[in-house]
mmCIF file of N, CA and C in Angstrom:
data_model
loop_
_atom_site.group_PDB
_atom_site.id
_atom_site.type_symbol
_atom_site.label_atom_id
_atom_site.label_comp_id
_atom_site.label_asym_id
_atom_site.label_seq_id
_atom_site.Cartn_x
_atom_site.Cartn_y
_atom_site.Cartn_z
ATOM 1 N N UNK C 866 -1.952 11.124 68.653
ATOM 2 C CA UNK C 866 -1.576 10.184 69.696
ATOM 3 C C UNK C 866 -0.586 10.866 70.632
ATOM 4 N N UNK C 867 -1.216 10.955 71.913
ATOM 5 C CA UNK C 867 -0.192 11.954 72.767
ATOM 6 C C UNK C 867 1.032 11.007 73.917
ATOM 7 N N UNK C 868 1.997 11.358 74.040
ATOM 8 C CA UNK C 868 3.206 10.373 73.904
ATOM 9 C C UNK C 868 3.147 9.895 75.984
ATOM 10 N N UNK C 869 3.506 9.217 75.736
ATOM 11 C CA UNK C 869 3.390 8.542 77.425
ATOM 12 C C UNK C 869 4.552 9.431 78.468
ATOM 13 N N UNK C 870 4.357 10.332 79.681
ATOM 14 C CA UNK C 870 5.057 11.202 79.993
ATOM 15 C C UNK C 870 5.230 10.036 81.416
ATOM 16 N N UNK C 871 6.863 10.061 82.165
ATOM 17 C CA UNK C 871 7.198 9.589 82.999
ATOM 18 C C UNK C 871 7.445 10.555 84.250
ATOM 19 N N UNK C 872 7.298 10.386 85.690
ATOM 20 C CA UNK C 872 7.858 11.133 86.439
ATOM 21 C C UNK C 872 9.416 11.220 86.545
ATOM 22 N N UNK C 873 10.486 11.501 87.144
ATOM 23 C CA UNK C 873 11.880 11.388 87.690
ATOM 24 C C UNK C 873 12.016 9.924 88.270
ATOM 25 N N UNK C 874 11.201 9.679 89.421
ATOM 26 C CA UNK C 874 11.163 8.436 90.029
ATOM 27 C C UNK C 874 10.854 7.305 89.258
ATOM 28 N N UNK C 875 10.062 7.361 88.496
ATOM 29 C CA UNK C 875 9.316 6.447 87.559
ATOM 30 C C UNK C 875 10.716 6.061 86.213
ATOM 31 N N UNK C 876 11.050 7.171 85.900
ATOM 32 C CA UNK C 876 12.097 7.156 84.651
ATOM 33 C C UNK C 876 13.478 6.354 85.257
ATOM 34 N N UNK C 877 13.836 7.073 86.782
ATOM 35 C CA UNK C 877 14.747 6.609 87.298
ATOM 36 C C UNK C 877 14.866 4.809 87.455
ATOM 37 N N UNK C 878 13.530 4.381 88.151
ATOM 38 C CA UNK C 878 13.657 3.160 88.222
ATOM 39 C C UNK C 878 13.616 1.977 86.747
ATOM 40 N N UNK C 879 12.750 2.706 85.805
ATOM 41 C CA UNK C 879 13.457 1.771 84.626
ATOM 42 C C UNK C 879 14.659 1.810 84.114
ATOM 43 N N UNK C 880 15.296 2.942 84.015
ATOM 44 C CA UNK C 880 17.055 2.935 83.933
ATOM 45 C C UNK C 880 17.725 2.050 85.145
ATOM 46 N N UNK C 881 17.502 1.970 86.394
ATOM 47 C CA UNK C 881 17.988 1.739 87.217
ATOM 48 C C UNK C 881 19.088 2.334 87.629
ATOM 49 N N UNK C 882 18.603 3.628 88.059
ATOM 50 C CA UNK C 882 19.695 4.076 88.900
ATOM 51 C C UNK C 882 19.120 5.029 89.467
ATOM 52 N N UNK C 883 19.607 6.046 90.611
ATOM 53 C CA UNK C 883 18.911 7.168 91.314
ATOM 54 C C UNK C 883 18.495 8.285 90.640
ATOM 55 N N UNK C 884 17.436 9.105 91.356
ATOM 56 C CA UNK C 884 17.217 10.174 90.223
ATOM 57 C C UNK C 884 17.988 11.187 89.896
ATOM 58 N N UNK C 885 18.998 11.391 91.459
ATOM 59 C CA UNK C 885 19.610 12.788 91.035
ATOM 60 C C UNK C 885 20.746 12.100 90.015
ATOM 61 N N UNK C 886 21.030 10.675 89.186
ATOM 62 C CA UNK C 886 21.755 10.658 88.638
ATOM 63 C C UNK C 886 21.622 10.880 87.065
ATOM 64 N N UNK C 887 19.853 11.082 86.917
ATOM 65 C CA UNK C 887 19.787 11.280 86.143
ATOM 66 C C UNK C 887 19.538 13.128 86.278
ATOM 67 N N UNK C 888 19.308 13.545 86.991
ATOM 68 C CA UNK C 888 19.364 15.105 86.950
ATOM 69 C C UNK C 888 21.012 15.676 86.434
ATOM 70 N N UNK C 889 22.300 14.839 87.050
ATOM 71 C CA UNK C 889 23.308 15.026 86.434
ATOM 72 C C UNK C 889 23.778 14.751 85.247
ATOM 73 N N UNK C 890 23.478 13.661 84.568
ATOM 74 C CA UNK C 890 23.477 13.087 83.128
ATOM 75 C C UNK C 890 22.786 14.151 82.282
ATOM 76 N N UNK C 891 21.687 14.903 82.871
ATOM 77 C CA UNK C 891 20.775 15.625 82.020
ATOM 78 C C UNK C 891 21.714 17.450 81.885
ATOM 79 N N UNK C 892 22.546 17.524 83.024
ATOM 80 C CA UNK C 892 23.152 18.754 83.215
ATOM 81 C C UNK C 892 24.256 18.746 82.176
ATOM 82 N N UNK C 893 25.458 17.545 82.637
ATOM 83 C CA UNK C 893 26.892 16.968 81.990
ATOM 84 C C UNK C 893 26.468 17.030 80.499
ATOM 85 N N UNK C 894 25.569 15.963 80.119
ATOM 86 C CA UNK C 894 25.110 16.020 78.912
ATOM 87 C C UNK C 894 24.705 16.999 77.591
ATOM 88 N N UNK C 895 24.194 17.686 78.495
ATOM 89 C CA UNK C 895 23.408 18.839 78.214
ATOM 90 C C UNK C 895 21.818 18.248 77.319
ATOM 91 N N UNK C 896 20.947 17.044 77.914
ATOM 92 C CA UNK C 896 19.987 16.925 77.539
ATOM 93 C C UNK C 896 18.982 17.696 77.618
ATOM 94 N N UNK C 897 17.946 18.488 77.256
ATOM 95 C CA UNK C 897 16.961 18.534 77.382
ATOM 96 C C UNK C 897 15.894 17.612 77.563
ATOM 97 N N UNK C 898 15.477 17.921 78.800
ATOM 98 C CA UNK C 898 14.362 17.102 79.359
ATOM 99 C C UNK C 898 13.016 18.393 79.245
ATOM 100 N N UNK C 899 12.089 17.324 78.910
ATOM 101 C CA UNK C 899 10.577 18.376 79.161
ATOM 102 C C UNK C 899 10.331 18.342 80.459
ATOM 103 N N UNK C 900 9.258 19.804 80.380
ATOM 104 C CA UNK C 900 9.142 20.197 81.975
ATOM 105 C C UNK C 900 7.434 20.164 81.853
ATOM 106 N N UNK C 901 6.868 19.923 82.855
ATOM 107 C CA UNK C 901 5.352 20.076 82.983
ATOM 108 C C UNK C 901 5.126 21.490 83.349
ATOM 109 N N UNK C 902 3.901 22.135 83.048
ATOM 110 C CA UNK C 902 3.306 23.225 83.622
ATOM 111 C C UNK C 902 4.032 24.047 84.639
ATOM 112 N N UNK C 903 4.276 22.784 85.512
ATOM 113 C CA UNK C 903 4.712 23.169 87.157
ATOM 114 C C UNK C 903 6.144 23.115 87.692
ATOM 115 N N UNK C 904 6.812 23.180 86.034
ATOM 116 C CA UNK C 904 8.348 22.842 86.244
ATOM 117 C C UNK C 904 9.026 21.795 86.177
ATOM 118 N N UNK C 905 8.020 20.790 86.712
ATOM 119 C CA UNK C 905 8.510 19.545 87.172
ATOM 120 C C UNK C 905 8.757 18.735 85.258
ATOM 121 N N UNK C 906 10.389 17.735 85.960
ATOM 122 C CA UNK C 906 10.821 16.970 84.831
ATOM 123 C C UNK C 906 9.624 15.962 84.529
ATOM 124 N N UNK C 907 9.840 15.351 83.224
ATOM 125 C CA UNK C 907 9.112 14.525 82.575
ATOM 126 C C UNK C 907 9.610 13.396 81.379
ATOM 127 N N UNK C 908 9.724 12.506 81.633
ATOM 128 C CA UNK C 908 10.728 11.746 80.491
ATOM 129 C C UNK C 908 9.937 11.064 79.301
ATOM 130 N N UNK C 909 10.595 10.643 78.496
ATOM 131 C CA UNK C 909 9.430 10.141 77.551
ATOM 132 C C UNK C 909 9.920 8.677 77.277
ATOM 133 N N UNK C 910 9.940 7.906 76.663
ATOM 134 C CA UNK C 910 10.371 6.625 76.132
ATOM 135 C C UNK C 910 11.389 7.016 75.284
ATOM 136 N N UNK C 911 11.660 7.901 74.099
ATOM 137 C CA UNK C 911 12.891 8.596 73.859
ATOM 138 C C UNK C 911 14.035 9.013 74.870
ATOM 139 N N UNK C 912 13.524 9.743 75.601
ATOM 140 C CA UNK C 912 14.576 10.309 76.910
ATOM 141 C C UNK C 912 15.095 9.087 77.941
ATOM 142 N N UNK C 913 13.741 8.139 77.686
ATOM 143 C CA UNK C 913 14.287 6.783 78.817
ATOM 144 C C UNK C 913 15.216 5.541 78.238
ATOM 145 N N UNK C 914 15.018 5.756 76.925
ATOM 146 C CA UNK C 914 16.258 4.792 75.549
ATOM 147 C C UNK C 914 17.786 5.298 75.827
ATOM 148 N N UNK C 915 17.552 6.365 75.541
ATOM 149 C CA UNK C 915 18.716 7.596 76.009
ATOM 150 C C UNK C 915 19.434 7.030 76.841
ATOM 151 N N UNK C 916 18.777 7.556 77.908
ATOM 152 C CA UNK C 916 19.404 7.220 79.117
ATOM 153 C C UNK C 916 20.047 5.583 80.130
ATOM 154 N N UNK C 917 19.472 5.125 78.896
ATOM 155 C CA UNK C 917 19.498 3.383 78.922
ATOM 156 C C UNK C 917 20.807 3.172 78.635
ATOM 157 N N UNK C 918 20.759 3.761 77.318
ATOM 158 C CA UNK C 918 22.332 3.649 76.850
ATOM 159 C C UNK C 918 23.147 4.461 77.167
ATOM 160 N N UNK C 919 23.578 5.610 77.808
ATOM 161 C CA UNK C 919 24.186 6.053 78.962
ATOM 162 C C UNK C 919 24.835 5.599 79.733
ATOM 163 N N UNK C 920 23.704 4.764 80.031
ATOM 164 C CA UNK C 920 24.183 4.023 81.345
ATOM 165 C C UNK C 920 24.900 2.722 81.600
ATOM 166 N N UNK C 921 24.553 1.855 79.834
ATOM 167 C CA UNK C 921 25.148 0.625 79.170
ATOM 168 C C UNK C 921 26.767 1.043 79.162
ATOM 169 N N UNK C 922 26.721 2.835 78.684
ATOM 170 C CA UNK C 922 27.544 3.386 78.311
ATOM 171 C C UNK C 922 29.113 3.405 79.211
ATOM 172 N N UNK C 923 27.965 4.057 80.500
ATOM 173 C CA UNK C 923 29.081 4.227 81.599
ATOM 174 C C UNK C 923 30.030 2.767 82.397
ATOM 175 N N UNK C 924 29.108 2.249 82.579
ATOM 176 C CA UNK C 924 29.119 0.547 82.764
ATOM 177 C C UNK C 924 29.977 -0.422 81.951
ATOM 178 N N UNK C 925 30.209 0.201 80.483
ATOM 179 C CA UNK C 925 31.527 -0.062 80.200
ATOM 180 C C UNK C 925 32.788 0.642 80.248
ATOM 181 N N UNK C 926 32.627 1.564 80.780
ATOM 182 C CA UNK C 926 33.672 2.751 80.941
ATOM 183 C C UNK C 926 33.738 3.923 80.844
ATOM 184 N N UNK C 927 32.897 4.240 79.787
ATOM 185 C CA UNK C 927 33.100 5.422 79.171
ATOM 186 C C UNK C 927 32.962 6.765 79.972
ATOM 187 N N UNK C 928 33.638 7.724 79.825
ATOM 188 C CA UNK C 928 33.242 9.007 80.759
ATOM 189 C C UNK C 928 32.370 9.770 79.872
ATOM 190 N N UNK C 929 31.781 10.987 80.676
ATOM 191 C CA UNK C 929 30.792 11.584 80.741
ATOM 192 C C UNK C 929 31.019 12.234 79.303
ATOM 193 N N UNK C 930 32.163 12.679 79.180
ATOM 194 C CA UNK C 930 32.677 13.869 78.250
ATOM 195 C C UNK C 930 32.998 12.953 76.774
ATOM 196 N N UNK C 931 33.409 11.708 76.447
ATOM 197 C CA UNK C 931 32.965 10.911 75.402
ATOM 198 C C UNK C 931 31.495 10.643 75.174
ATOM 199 N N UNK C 932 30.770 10.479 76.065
ATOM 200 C CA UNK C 932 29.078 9.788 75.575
ATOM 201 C C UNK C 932 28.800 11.278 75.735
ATOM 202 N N UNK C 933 28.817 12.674 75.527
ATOM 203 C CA UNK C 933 28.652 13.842 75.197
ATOM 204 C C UNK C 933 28.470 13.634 73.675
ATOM 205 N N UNK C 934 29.693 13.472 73.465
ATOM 206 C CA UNK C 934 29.266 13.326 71.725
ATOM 207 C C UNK C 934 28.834 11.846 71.166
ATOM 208 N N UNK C 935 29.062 11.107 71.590
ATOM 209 C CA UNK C 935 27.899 10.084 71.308
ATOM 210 C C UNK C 935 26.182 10.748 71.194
ATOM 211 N N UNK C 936 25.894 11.116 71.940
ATOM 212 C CA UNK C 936 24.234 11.571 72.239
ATOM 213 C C UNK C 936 23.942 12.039 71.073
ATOM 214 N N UNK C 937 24.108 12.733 70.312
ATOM 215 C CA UNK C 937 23.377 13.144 68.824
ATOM 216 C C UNK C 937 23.136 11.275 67.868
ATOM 217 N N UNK C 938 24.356 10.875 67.999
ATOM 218 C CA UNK C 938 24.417 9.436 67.692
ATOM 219 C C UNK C 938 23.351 8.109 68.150
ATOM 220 N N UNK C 939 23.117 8.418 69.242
ATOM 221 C CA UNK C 939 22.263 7.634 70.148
ATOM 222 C C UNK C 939 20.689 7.849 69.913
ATOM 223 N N UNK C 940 20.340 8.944 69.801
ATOM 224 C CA UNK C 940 19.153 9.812 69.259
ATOM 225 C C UNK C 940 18.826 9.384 67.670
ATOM 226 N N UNK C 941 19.880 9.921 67.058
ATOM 227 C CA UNK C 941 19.685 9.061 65.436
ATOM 228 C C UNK C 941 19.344 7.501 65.437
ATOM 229 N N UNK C 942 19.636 6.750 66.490
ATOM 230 C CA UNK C 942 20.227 5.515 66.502
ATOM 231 C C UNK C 942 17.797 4.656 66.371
ATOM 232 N N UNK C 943 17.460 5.551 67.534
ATOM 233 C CA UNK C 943 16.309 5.564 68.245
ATOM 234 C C UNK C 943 15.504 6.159 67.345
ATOM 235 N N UNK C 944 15.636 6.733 67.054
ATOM 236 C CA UNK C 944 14.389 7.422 65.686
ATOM 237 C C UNK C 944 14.386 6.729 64.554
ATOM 238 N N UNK C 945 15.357 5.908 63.821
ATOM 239 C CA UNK C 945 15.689 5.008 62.924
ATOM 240 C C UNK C 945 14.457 3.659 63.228
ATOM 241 N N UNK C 946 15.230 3.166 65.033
ATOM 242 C CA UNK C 946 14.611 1.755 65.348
ATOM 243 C C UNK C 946 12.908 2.180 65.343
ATOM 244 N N UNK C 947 12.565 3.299 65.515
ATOM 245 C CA UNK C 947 11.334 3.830 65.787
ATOM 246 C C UNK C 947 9.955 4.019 64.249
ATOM 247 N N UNK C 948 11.128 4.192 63.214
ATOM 248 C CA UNK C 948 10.706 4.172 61.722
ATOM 249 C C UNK C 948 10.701 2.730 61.649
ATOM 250 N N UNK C 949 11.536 2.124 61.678
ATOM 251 C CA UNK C 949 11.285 0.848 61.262
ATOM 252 C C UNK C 949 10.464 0.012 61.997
ATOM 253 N N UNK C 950 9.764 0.299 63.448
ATOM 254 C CA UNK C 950 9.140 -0.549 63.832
ATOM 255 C C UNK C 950 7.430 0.166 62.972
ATOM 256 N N UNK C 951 7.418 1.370 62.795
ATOM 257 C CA UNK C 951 6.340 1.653 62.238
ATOM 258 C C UNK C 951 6.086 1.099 61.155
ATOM 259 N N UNK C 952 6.879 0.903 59.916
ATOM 260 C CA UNK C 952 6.713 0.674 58.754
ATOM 261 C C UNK C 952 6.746 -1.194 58.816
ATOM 262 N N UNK C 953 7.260 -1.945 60.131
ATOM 263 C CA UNK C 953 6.670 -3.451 60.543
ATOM 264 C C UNK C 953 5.541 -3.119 60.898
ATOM 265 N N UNK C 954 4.770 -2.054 61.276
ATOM 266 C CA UNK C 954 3.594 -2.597 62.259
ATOM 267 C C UNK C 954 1.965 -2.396 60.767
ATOM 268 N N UNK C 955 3.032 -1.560 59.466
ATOM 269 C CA UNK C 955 2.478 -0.933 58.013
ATOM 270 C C UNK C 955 1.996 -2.193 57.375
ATOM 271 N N UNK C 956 3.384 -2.894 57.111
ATOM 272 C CA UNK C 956 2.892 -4.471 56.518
ATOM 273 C C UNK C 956 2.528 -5.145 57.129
ATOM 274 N N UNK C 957 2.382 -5.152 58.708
ATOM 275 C CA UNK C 957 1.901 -6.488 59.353
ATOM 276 C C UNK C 957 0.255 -5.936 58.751
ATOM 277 N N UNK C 958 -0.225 -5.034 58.153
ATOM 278 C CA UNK C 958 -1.865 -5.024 58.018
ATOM 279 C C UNK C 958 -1.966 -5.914 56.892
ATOM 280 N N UNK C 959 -0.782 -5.749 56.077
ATOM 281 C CA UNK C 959 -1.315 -6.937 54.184
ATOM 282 C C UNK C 959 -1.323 -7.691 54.874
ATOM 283 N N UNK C 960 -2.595 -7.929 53.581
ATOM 284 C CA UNK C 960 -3.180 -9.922 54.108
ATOM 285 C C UNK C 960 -1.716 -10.497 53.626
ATOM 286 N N UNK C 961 -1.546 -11.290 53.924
ATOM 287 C CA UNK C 961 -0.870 -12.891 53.533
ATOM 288 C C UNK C 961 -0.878 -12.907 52.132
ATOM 289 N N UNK C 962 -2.431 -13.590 51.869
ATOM 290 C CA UNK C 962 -2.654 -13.978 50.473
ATOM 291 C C UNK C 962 -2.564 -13.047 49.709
ATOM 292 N N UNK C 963 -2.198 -12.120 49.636
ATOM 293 C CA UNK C 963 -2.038 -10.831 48.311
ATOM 294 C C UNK C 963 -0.668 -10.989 47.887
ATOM 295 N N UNK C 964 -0.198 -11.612 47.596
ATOM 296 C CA UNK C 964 1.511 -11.559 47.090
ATOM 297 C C UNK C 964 1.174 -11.277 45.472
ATOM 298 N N UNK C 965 2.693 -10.451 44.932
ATOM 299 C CA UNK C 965 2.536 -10.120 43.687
ATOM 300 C C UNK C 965 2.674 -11.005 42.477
ATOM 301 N N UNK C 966 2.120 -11.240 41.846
ATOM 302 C CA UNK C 966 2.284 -12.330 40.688
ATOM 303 C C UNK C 966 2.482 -11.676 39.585
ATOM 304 N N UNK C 967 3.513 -12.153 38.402
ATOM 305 C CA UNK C 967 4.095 -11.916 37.117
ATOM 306 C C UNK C 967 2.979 -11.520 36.354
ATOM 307 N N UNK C 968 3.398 -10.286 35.848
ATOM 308 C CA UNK C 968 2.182 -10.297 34.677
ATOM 309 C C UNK C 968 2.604 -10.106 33.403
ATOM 310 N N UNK C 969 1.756 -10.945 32.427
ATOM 311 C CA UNK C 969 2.273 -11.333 31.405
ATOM 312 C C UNK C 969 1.720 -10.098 30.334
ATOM 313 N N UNK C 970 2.830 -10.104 29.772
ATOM 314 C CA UNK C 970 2.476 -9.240 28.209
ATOM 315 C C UNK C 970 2.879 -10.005 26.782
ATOM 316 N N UNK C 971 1.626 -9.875 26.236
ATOM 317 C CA UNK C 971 1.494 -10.419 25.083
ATOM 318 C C UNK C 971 1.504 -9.664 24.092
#
């Protein structure tokens, strides 16, 4: 399953904010962003969570050089919510009616 790639403009407007602000977040930060073939940036739904909270981040105050070390934190935070929605989407396949019942030993 190959992962949904965003442009700059495209990434920018679901964060809501301009792009070169995310070209600076990506510098300050020191994120790695993927590049296409042609150089050009590319964000993913990981990189656009990220940057979500960044920006939740800044919006309450925080400077650049604190949510620096947050970001390893933020990343753990997203791969966690990302396991657990897999392993909901595992049991949403059991039927209903299969629940486990006591078994008796005689």
């Amino acid at each position: 399953m190959s992962e949904t790639r965003y442009m700059i403009s495209d990434a920018a407007r679901q964060i809501g904010v301009e792009t070169h602000v995310l070209r600076n977040w990506e510098e300050e930060l020191d994120i790695k962003i993927g590049r296409t073939e042609l150089g050009h940036r590319y964000y993913t739904e990981k990189t656009i969570y990220l940057f979500k909270k960044v920006k939740e981040l800044r919006e309450k105050g925080f400077q650049l050089k604190a949510i620096k070390l947050l970001v390893p934190e933020i990343q753990k935070k997203e791969e966690m919510q990302r396991g657990e929605e897999s392993v909901s989407a595992e049991e949403k396949n059991v039927p209903d009616d299969q629940e486990m019942l006591p078994v008796s030993v005689d």
